[in-house]
Coordinates of C-alpha atoms in Angstrom, one line a residue:
M1 CA -62.7 -19.0 17.0
L2 CA -60.9 -22.2 17.2
S3 CA -59.8 -21.7 13.6
R4 CA -58.3 -18.4 14.5
L5 CA -56.7 -19.8 17.6
A6 CA -55.1 -22.7 15.3
H7 CA -53.8 -20.2 12.6
W8 CA -52.4 -17.9 15.6
I9 CA -50.4 -21.1 16.7
E10 CA -49.4 -22.0 13.3
R11 CA -47.7 -18.6 13.0
H12 CA -45.7 -19.5 15.9
P13 CA -43.0 -22.3 15.2
P14 CA -42.1 -23.1 19.0
L15 CA -46.0 -23.3 19.9
H16 CA -46.6 -24.8 16.8
R17 CA -44.2 -27.7 17.2
L18 CA -45.4 -28.1 20.8
A19 CA -48.9 -28.6 19.7
L20 CA -47.9 -31.0 17.2
R21 CA -46.2 -33.1 19.7
L22 CA -49.1 -33.4 21.9
W23 CA -51.4 -34.0 19.1
R24 CA -48.9 -37.2 18.3
L25 CA -49.6 -38.4 21.8
F26 CA -53.5 -38.7 21.5
P27 CA -54.8 -42.4 20.6
A28 CA -55.8 -41.8 16.8
R29 CA -59.7 -42.1 17.9
L30 CA -59.6 -39.2 20.3
A31 CA -57.7 -37.1 18.0
G32 CA -60.0 -38.2 15.2
F33 CA -63.2 -37.5 17.5
L34 CA -61.7 -34.4 18.6
K35 CA -61.2 -33.1 15.1
G36 CA -64.6 -33.7 14.3
V37 CA -65.8 -31.8 17.3
F38 CA -63.6 -28.8 17.0
A39 CA -63.4 -28.8 13.1
R40 CA -65.6 -30.3 10.5
R41 CA -67.7 -33.1 9.8
W42 CA -66.2 -33.1 6.4
V43 CA -62.7 -32.2 5.7
V44 CA -61.9 -31.5 2.1
G45 CA -58.2 -31.6 1.0
A46 CA -55.9 -30.7 -1.8
V47 CA -53.3 -33.4 -2.2
A48 CA -50.1 -32.7 -4.6
V49 CA -49.0 -35.8 -6.9
M50 CA -45.5 -34.6 -8.3
I51 CA -44.0 -37.5 -10.3
D52 CA -40.5 -37.1 -12.0
E53 CA -40.8 -39.2 -15.3
T54 CA -37.3 -38.3 -16.6
V55 CA -35.6 -41.0 -14.3
T56 CA -36.3 -44.4 -14.6
P57 CA -38.3 -46.0 -12.4
P58 CA -40.4 -42.8 -11.9
E59 CA -40.3 -41.2 -8.7
V60 CA -42.8 -39.5 -6.5
L61 CA -42.4 -36.5 -3.7
L62 CA -43.3 -37.9 -0.3
V63 CA -43.2 -36.0 2.8
E64 CA -43.1 -37.5 6.4
H65 CA -45.6 -35.9 8.7
S66 CA -44.6 -35.4 12.3
Y67 CA -48.0 -35.5 13.9
R68 CA -48.8 -39.3 12.9
R69 CA -47.7 -42.3 14.9
R70 CA -48.9 -44.5 12.0
G71 CA -48.7 -43.5 8.3
A72 CA -46.5 -40.8 8.7
W73 CA -45.4 -40.8 4.9
G74 CA -47.8 -39.3 2.1
L75 CA -48.5 -37.1 -0.4
P76 CA -48.0 -33.0 0.6
G77 CA -51.1 -31.1 0.5
G78 CA -53.7 -29.8 2.9
S79 CA -57.2 -28.7 4.0
V80 CA -59.1 -26.0 2.3
E81 CA -59.5 -23.1 4.7
S82 CA -63.0 -22.5 6.3
I83 CA -65.3 -20.1 4.9
P84 CA -66.1 -17.5 7.2
G85 CA -69.9 -17.9 8.6
S86 CA -72.0 -21.0 8.9
P87 CA -72.7 -23.6 6.8
T88 CA -76.2 -24.1 7.6
A89 CA -77.1 -20.2 7.3
P90 CA -77.8 -18.8 4.1
G91 CA -76.1 -15.6 2.6
G92 CA -72.5 -16.6 3.0
P93 CA -69.7 -15.9 0.7
A94 CA -69.2 -18.0 -2.4
S95 CA -65.8 -19.5 -2.7
P96 CA -63.4 -18.6 -5.7
D97 CA -63.7 -20.9 -8.7
D98 CA -60.1 -22.2 -8.3
V99 CA -60.2 -22.6 -4.3
L100 CA -58.5 -26.2 -4.5
E101 CA -55.8 -25.2 -6.9
A102 CA -55.2 -22.3 -4.5
T103 CA -55.3 -24.5 -1.5
L104 CA -53.0 -27.0 -3.0
A105 CA -50.3 -24.3 -4.1
R106 CA -50.6 -22.6 -0.7
E107 CA -50.1 -25.8 1.2
V108 CA -47.1 -26.7 -0.6
E109 CA -45.5 -23.6 -0.7
E110 CA -45.9 -23.1 3.3
E111 CA -44.6 -27.1 3.8
L112 CA -41.8 -27.2 1.3
G113 CA -41.1 -23.8 0.0
L114 CA -42.1 -25.0 -3.8
A115 CA -44.1 -23.2 -6.4
I116 CA -45.8 -25.5 -8.5
E117 CA -47.2 -25.3 -11.9
G118 CA -49.3 -27.7 -14.5
I119 CA -52.1 -28.5 -11.9
E120 CA -54.4 -31.1 -13.5
L121 CA -57.2 -32.9 -11.3
L122 CA -56.7 -36.6 -11.2
R123 CA -59.2 -38.0 -8.9
V124 CA -61.6 -37.3 -6.2
D125 CA -61.4 -39.7 -3.1
A126 CA -64.6 -39.8 -0.8
V127 CA -62.8 -41.5 2.6
P128 CA -65.6 -42.5 5.3
F129 CA -62.9 -44.0 7.5
I130 CA -59.0 -43.7 8.2
P131 CA -57.7 -45.9 10.6
E132 CA -54.8 -43.7 11.3
E133 CA -57.3 -40.5 11.9
P134 CA -60.8 -42.0 12.7
G135 CA -62.9 -38.7 12.6
P136 CA -64.3 -36.4 10.2
Y137 CA -65.1 -38.2 6.8
R138 CA -62.4 -36.7 4.2
L139 CA -62.7 -35.5 0.5
D140 CA -59.5 -35.6 -1.1
F141 CA -58.8 -33.7 -4.5
Y142 CA -55.6 -35.7 -5.9
F143 CA -53.9 -33.1 -8.6
R144 CA -51.1 -34.1 -10.6
C145 CA -48.4 -31.0 -10.8
R146 CA -44.7 -30.1 -11.0
P147 CA -42.5 -27.7 -9.3
V148 CA -42.0 -24.7 -11.4
A149 CA -38.1 -25.0 -10.9
G150 CA -38.2 -28.6 -12.1
F151 CA -37.1 -31.7 -10.5
A152 CA -33.5 -31.3 -11.3
T153 CA -33.3 -28.4 -9.4
L154 CA -35.3 -29.4 -6.4
R155 CA -33.0 -32.5 -6.3
E156 CA -29.8 -30.1 -6.2
A157 CA -31.5 -27.8 -3.7
A158 CA -32.3 -30.7 -1.6
A159 CA -36.1 -29.4 -0.9
A160 CA -36.3 -29.2 3.2
P161 CA -39.3 -29.0 5.4
R162 CA -40.4 -25.4 5.8
S163 CA -43.3 -26.3 8.5
P164 CA -43.1 -28.0 11.9
E165 CA -45.7 -30.3 10.3
I166 CA -43.1 -32.0 8.1
T167 CA -40.0 -33.7 9.2
A168 CA -38.6 -35.3 6.0
V169 CA -38.8 -34.6 2.2
R170 CA -37.7 -37.5 -0.3
M171 CA -38.2 -38.4 -3.9
V172 CA -39.2 -42.1 -4.0
A173 CA -39.1 -44.7 -6.7
L174 CA -42.6 -45.7 -7.5
P175 CA -41.6 -49.7 -7.0
A176 CA -40.0 -48.7 -3.5
L177 CA -43.2 -47.3 -2.1
A178 CA -43.9 -50.5 -0.1
D179 CA -41.0 -49.8 2.1
Y180 CA -43.0 -46.7 3.7
D181 CA -45.4 -46.6 6.0
L182 CA -47.8 -44.6 4.0
F183 CA -50.9 -42.9 5.1
S184 CA -53.7 -45.5 4.0
P185 CA -55.5 -43.0 1.7
D186 CA -52.3 -42.0 0.0
A187 CA -51.2 -45.4 -0.4
R188 CA -54.6 -46.5 -2.2
F189 CA -54.3 -43.7 -4.8
L190 CA -50.8 -44.6 -5.4
R191 CA -51.1 -48.2 -5.4
E192 CA -54.3 -48.6 -7.2
D193 CA -55.4 -45.5 -8.7
L194 CA -52.1 -44.1 -10.0
P195 CA -51.6 -47.2 -12.4
R196 CA -54.9 -46.9 -13.7
L197 CA -55.3 -43.4 -14.2
C198 CA -51.4 -43.0 -15.7
P199 CA -50.8 -46.4 -17.3
G200 CA -47.7 -45.1 -18.8
L201 CA -45.9 -44.6 -15.5
A202 CA -45.8 -48.7 -15.5
D203 CA -44.2 -49.2 -18.7

């Protein structure tokens, strides 16, 4: 029921913007608590890591989220849609094999109007606590991918937000990440995991 209401609100941009403004006013702990009550105990997310290695230093695509007072900047992506039925009852439908990849492609398209390709899993991050959103545990799947039209076209077209959830889109040099108020799970991934998983980026 609440999931259907949320999707209905998302399809009406003025209402969506109003809901995001109201959500931003909630203290982080209350917002996290409400998310746990009305959503799920676990949130499963697909996160896009789009890095342009043709420039020096390499740049990563960041977005600014309208609904976070802290940690507003981060990687694009979103949560897996709920599957109909109860997770505690037998006989529910199985999710497709590519549910995470499909989630990633859908979220990037909805938020930025970009089609992506070359989707490759880099890391699965289980996050029990997030200072900006204390609430449900998160299981984030970080995928390396690239825009179908290429990074040069992305820059020329000046990718703009397509959703009220996103207020800005920017290609950021990896050494300049410290200048941004990053969402803590994404900050940890970019600063600690990415250099280990893709050592060539530091060369």
